Short mmCIF file of C-alpha atoms in Angstrom, two decimals:
data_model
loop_
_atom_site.label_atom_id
_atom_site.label_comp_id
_atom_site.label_asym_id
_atom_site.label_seq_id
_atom_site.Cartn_x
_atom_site.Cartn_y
_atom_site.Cartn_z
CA UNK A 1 -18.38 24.88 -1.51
CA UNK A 2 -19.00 23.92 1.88
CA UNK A 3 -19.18 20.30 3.66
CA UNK A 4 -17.08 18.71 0.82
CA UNK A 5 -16.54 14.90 1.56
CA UNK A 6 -13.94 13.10 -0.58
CA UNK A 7 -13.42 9.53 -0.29
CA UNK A 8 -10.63 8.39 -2.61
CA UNK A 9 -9.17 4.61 -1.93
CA UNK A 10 -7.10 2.55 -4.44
CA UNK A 11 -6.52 -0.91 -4.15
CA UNK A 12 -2.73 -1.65 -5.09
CA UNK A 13 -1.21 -4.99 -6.45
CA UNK A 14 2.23 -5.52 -6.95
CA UNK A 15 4.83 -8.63 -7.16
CA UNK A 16 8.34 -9.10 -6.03
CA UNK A 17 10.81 -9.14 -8.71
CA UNK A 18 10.76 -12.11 -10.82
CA UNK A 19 8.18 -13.10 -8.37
CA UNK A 20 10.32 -15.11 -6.33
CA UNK A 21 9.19 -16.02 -2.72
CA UNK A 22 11.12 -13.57 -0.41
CA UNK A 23 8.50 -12.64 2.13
CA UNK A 24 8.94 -15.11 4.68
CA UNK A 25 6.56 -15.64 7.97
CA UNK A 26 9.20 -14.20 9.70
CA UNK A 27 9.01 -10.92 8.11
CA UNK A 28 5.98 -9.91 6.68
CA UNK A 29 4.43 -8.26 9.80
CA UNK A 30 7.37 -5.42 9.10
CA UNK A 31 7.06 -5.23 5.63
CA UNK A 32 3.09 -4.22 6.73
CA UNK A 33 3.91 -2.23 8.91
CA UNK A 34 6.80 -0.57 7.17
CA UNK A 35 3.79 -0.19 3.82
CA UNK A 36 1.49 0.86 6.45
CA UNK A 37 3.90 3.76 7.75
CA UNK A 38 5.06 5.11 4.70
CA UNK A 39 1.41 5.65 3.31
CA UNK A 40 1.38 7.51 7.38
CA UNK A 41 4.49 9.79 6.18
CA UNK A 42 2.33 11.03 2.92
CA UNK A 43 -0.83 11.25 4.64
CA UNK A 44 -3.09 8.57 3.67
CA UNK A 45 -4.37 5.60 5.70
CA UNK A 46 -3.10 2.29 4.13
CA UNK A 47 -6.56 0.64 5.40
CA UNK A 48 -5.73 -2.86 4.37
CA UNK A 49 -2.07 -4.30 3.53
CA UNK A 50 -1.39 -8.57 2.97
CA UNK A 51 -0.22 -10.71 0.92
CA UNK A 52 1.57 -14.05 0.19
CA UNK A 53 5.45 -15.02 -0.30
CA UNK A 54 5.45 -13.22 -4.00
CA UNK A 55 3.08 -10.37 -4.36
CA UNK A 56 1.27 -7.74 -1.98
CA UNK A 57 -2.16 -6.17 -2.19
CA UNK A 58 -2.68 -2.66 -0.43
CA UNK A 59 -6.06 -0.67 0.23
CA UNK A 60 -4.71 3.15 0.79
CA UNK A 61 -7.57 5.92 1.49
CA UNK A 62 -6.42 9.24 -0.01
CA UNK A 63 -6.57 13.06 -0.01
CA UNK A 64 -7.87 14.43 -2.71
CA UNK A 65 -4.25 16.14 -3.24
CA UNK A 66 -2.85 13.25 -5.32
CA UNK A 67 -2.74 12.13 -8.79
CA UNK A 68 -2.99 7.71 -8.73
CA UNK A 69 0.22 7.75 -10.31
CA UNK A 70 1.51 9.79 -7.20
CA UNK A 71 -0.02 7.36 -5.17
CA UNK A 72 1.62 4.52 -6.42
CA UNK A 73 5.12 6.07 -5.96
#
């Protein structure tokens, strides 16, 4: 089949444990970046990453060459 496109993006929610506030001002720009990087290392795009002090959301574009639950991982 030629000229496939795939366009696969999930959005990801998830807290910190017991939801407790422990991303600070002073460090949330890593822990995007560091999101951001590791979605690099498995070769998707993390599009989108934010949050607040006790949860995170993530938009991650995807090959076609993982499962969701992979993803998530």
């Amino acid at each position: 089949m030629a000229n496939t496109y795939t366009s696969i993006f999930f959005h990801f929610v998830f807290s910190t444990k017991h939801r407790k506030a422990w991303i600070s001002d002073e460090i949330e720009n890593r822990v995007w970046s560091y999101l951001g990087g590791i979605a690099r290392k498995h070769k998707c795009a993390a599009l989108q990453v934010g949050g607040i002090e006790d949860h995170i959301h993530t938009l991650v574009l995807s090959p076609p060459i993982y499962a969701p639950s992979q993803i998530a991982k």
